[in-house]
CSV table of C-alpha atoms in Angstrom, one decimal:
chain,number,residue,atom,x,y,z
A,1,UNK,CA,-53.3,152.1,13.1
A,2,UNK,CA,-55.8,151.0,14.7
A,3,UNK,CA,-57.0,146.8,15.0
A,4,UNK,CA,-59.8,147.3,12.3
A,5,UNK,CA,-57.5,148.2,10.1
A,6,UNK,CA,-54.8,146.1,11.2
A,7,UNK,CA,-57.3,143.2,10.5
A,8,UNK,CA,-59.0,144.7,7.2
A,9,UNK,CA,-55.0,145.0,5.8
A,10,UNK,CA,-54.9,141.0,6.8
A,11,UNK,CA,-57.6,140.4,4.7
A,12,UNK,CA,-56.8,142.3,1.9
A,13,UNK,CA,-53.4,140.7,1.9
A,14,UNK,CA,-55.0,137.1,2.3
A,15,UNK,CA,-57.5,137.5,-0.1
A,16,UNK,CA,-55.1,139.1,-3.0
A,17,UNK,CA,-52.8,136.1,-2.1
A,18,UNK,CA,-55.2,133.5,-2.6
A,19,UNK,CA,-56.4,135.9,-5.8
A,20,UNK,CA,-52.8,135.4,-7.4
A,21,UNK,CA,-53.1,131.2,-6.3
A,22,UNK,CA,-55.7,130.8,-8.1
A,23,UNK,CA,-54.2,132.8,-11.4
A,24,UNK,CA,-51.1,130.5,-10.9
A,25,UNK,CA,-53.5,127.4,-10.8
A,26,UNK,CA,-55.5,128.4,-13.8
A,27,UNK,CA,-52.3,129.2,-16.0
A,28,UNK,CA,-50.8,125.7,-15.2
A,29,UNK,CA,-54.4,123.3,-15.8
A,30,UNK,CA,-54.0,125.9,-19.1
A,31,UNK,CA,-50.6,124.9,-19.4
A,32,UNK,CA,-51.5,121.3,-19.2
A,33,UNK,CA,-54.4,121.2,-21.3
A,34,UNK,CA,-52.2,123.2,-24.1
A,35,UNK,CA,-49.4,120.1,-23.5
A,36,UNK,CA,-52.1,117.3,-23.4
A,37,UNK,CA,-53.4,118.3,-27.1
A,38,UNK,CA,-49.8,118.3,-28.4
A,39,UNK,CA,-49.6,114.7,-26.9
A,40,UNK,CA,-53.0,114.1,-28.1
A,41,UNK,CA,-52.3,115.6,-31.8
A,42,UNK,CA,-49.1,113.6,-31.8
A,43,UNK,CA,-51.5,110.4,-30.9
A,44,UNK,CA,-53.3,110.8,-33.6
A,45,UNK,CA,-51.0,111.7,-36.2
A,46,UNK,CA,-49.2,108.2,-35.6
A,47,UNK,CA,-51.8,106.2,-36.4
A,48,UNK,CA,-52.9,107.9,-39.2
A,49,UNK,CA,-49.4,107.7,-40.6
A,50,UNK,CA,-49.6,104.0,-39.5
A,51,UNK,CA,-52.7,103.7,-41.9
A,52,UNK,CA,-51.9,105.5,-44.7
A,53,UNK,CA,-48.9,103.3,-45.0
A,54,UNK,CA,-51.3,100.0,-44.4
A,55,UNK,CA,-53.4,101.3,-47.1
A,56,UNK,CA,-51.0,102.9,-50.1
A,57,UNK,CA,-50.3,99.2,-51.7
A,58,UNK,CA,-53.9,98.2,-51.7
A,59,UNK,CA,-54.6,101.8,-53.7
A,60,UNK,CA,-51.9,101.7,-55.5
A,61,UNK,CA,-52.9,98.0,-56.8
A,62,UNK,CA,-56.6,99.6,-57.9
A,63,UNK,CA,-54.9,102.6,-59.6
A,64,UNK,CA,-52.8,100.6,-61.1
A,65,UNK,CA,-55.7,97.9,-62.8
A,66,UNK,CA,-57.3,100.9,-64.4
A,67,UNK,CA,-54.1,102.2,-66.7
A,68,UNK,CA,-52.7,100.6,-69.9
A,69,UNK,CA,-49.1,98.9,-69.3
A,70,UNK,CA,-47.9,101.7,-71.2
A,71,UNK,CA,-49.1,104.5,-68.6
A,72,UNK,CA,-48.3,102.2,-65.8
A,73,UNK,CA,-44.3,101.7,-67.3
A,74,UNK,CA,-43.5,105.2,-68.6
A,75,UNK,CA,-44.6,107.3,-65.4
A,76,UNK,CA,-45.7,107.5,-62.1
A,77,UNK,CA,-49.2,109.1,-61.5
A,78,UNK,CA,-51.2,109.2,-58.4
A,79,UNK,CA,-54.5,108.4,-60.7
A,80,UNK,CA,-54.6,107.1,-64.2
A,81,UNK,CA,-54.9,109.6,-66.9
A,82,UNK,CA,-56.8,107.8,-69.4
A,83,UNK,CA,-58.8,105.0,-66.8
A,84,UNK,CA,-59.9,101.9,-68.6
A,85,UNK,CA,-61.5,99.1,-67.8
A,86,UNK,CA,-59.9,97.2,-70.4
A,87,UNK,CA,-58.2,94.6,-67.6
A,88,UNK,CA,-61.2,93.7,-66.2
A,89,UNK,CA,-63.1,93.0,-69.0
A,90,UNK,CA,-60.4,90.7,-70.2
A,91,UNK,CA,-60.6,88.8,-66.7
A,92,UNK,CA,-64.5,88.3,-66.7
A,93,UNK,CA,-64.5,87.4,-70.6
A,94,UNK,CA,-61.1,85.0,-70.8
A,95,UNK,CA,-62.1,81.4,-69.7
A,96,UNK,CA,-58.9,80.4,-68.1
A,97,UNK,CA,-59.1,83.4,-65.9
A,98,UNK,CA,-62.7,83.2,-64.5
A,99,UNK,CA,-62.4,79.7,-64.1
A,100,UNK,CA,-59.4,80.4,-61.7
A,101,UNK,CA,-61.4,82.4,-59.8
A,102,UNK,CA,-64.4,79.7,-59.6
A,103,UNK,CA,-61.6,76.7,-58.9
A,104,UNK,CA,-60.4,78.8,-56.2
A,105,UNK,CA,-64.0,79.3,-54.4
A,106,UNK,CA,-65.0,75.7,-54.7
A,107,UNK,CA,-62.5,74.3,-53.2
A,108,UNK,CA,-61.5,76.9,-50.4
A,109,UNK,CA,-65.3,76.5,-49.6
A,110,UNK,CA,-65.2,72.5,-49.5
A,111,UNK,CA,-62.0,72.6,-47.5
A,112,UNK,CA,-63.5,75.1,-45.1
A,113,UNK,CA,-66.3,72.9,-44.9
A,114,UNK,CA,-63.9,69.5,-44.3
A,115,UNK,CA,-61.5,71.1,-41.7
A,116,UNK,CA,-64.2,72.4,-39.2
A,117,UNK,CA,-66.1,69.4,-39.3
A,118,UNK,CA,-63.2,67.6,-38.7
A,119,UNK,CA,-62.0,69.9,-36.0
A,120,UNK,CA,-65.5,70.0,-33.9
A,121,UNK,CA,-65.1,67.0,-32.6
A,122,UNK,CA,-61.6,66.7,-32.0
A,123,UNK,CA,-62.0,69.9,-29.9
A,124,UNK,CA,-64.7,68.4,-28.2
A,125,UNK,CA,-62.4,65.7,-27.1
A,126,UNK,CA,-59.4,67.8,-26.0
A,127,UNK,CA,-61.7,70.2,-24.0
A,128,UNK,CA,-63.8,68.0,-22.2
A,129,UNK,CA,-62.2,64.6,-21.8
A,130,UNK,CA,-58.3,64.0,-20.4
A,131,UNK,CA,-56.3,60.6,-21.7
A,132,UNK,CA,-53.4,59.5,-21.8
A,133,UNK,CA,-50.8,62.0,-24.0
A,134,UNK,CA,-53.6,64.0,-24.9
A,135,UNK,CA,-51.0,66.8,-24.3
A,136,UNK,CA,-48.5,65.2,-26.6
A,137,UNK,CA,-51.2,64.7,-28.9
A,138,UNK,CA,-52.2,68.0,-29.0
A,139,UNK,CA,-49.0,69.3,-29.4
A,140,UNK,CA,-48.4,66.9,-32.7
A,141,UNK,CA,-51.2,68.4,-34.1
A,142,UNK,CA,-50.1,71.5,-34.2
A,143,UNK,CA,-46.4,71.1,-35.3
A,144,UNK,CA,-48.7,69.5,-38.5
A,145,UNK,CA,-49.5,73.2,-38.9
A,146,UNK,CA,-46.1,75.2,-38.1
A,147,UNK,CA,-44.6,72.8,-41.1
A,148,UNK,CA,-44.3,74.5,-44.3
A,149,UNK,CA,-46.0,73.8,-47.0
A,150,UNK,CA,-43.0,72.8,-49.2
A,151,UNK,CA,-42.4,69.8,-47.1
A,152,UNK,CA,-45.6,68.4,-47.6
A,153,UNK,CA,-45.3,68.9,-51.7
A,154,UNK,CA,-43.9,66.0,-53.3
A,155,UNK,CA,-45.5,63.6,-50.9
A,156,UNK,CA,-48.9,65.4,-51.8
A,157,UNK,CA,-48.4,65.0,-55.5
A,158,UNK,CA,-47.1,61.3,-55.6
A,159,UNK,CA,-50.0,59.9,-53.0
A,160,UNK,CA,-52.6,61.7,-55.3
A,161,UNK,CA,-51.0,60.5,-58.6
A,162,UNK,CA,-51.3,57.2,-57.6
A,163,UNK,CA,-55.0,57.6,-56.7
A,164,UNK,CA,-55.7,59.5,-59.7
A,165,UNK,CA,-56.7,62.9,-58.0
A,166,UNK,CA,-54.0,65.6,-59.6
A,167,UNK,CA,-56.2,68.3,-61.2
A,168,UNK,CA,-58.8,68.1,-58.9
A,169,UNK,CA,-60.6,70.4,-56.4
A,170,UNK,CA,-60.9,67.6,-53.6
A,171,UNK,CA,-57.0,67.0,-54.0
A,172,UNK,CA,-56.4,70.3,-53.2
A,173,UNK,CA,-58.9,70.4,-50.5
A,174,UNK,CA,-57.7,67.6,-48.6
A,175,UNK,CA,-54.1,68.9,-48.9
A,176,UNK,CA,-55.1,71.9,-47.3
A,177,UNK,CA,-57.1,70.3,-44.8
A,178,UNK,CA,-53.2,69.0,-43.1
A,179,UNK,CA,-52.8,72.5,-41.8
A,180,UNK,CA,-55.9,73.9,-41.2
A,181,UNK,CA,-57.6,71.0,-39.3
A,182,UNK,CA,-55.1,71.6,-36.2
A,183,UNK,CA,-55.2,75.0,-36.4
A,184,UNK,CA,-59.0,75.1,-36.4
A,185,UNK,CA,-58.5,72.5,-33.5
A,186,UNK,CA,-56.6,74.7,-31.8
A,187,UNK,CA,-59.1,77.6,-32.3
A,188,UNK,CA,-62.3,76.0,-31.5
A,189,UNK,CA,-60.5,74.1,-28.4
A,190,UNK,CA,-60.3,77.5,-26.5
A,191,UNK,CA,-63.9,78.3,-27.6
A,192,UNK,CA,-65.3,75.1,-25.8
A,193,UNK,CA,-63.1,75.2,-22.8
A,194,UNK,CA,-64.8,78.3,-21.8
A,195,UNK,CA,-68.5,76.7,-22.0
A,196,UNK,CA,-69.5,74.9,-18.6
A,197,UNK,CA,-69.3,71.3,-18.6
A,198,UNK,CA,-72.5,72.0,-16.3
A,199,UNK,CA,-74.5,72.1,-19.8
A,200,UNK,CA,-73.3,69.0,-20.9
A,201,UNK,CA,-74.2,67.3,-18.3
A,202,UNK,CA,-77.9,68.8,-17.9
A,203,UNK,CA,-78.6,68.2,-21.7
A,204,UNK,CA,-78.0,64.7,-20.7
A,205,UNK,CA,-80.3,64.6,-17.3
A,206,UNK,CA,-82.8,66.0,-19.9
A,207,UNK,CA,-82.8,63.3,-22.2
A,208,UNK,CA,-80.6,64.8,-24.8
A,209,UNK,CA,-78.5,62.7,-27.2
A,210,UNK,CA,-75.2,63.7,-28.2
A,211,UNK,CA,-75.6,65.1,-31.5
A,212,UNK,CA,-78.9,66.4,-30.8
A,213,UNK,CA,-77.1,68.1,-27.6
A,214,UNK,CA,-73.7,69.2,-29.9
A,215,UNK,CA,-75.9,70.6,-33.0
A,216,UNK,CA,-79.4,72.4,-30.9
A,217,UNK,CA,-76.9,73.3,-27.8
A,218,UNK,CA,-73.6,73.8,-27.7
A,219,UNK,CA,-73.0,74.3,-31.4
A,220,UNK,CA,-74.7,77.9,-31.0
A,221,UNK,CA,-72.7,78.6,-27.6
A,222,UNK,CA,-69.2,78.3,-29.3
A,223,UNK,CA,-70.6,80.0,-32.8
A,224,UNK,CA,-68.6,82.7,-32.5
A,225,UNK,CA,-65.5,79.7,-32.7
A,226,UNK,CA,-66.8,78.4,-35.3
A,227,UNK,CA,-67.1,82.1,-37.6
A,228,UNK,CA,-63.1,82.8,-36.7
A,229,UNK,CA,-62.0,79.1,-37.3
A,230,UNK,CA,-63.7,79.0,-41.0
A,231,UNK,CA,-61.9,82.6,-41.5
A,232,UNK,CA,-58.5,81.5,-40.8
A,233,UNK,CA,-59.5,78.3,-42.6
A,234,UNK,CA,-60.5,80.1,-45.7
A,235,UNK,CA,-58.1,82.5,-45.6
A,236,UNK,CA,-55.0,79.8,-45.6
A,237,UNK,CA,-56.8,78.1,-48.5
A,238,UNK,CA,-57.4,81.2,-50.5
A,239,UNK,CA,-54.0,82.3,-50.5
A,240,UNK,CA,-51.9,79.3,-50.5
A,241,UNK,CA,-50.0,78.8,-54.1
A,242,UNK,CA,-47.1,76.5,-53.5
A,243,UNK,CA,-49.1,72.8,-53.3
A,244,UNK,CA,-52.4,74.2,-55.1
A,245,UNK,CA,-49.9,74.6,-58.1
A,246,UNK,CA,-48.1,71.5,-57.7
A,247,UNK,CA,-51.6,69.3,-57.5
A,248,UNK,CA,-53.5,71.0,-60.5
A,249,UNK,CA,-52.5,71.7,-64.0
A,250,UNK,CA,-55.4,72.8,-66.4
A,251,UNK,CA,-59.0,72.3,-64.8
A,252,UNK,CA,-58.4,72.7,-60.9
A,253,UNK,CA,-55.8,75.6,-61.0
A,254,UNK,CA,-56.8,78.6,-58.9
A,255,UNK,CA,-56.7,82.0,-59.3
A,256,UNK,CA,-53.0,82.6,-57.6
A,257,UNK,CA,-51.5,80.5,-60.7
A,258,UNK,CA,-53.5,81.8,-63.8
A,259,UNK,CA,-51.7,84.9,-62.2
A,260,UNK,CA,-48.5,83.9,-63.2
A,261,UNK,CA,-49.7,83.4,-67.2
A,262,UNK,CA,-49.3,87.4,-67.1
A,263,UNK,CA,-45.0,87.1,-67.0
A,264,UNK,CA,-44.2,86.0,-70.9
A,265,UNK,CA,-41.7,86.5,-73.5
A,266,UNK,CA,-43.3,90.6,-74.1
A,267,UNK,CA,-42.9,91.1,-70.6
A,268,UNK,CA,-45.1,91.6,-67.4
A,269,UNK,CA,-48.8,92.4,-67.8
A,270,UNK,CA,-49.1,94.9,-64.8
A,271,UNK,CA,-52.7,96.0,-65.2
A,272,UNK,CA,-53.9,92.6,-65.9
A,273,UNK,CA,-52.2,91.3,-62.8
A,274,UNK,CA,-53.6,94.6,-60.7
A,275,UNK,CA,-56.8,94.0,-61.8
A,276,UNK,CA,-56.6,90.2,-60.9
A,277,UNK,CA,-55.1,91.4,-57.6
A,278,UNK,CA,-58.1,93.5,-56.8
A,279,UNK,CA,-60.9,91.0,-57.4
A,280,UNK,CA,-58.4,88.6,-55.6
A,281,UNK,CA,-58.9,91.3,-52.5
A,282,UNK,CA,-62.7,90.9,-52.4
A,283,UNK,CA,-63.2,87.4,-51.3
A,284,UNK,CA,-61.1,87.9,-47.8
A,285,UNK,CA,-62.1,91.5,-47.8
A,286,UNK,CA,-66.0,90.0,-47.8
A,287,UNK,CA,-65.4,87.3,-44.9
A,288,UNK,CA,-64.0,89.8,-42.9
A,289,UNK,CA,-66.3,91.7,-42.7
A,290,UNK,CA,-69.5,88.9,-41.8
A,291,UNK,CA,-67.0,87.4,-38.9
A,292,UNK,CA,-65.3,90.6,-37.7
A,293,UNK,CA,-67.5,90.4,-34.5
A,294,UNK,CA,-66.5,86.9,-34.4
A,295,UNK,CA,-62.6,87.5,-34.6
A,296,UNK,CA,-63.3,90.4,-31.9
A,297,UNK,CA,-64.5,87.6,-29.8
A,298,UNK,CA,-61.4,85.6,-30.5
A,299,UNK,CA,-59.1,88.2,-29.2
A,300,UNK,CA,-61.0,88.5,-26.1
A,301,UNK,CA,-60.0,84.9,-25.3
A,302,UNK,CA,-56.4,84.8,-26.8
A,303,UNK,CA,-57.3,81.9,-29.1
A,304,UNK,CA,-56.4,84.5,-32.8
């Protein structure tokens, strides 16, 4: 054989040899791609499971407000049969359950209102100034907050019977206001600290007073503070039952106690208390959605 063919056989061998490489490379990046979407099918089905579970009370609650108590008791039905809107109607046309409804918005807005004007300045304080045991003092506030509600009760009810405020919306307000205030503190603290102190003092070169600096300046800079401190602030206030029922009785008593008229001597009122339920769902479901950018924001800083 001569050295041309010697040499054509080398290439032939080389060249089939990187041939079948190549086919061996292909079938494993096939390989892989067939095993990263399992993984990926798998990462996907998780969540979804994760969501559907999230999600099955809050559409079992609205199938539920649109049956009678007699399709909700004698079977178990993915939809209602006969939907009616029976349990609505009775909420929007009975006094003492609208008026729950409207006791509960005025005074989850006024303590919303309270707490984070409360809270600006204190924040203020702890962010920009350092005194003596403003640690300690910061910590106090917040063990106000980790406290639960039961404890502060029957000091609540017997400091406003003596000032004649039981069955009011401001007694309720300003009971609320003990455990929102430091968390709102706490909130809008971390929301300050990350605004230069550079600002401060070039507002004040500038001529700038302080309110006129803290409302036109920095105000707007730690808005995004302000949006998730009034959501965890009307949240707490929205769902809290134990001292709102202990400091009303007839004309200030929210929505979360009228619920508890449905349990009587006949039995439970399910739809009626579904149907409350749901409209109970819109409020939170509302400010959710006008600060979720703002909450977003939060996270970002590790202040929610």
């Amino acid at each position: 054989m001569s050295r041309a063919d010697e040499r054509a056989d080398r290439v032939s061998e080389t060249t089939a040899s990187q041939g079948l490489a190549s086919t061996l490379r292909q079938d494993e990046i096939a390989r892989l791609m067939r095993r990263r979407g399992e993984e990926s099918r798998w990462w996907w089905i998780v969540p979804t499971l994760y969501i559907i579970v999230l999600l099955l009370p809050i559409y079992w609650l609205i199938n539920m407000s649109f049956k009678t108590n007699g399709e909700i008791v004698s079977s178990l039905t993915l939809y209602p049969h006969a939907p009616t809107l029976a349990n609505y109607r009775t909420i929007f046309t009975d006094a003492s359950w609208y008026s729950g409804y409207i006791n509960s918005i005025t005074y989850v807005v006024m303590n919303m209102v309270i707490s984070v004007a409360a809270a600006l300045p204190a924040a203020y304080a702890f962010s920009r100034y350092r005194f003596l045991g403003d640690k300690h003092l910061f910590f106090w506030l917040l063990t106000n907050r980790m406290a639960p509600p039961a404890v502060f009760a029957l000091p609540f009810f017997q400091l406003y019977s003596a000032f004649g405020l039981i069955d009011t919306h401001i007694a309720v307000a300003l009971a609320h206001c003990l455990f929102n205030v430091p968390l709102a503190v706490w909130i809008l603290e971390g929301f300050m600290s990350g605004v230069p102190k550079e600002i401060d003092e070039t507002a004040y070169i500038d001529g700038y007073s302080f309110s006129r600096f803290f409302i036109k300046i920095f105000m707007p800079l730690i808005a995004s503070g302000i949006g998730v401190a009034c959501f965890f602030c009307f949240m707490f206030s929205w769902v809290e039952l134990l001292i709102a029922r202990t400091l009303t009785t007839t004309d200030a008593k929210p929505i979360a106690a009228t619920m508890t008229r449905t349990v009587s001597a006949a039995g439970m009122d399910w739809g009626l208390l579904a149907a409350a339920g749901v409209l109970t769902l819109i409020p939170g479901a509302l400010v959710i959605w006008f600060v979720r950018n703002y909450i977003a924001k939060g996270f970002a800083l590790g202040r929610v």
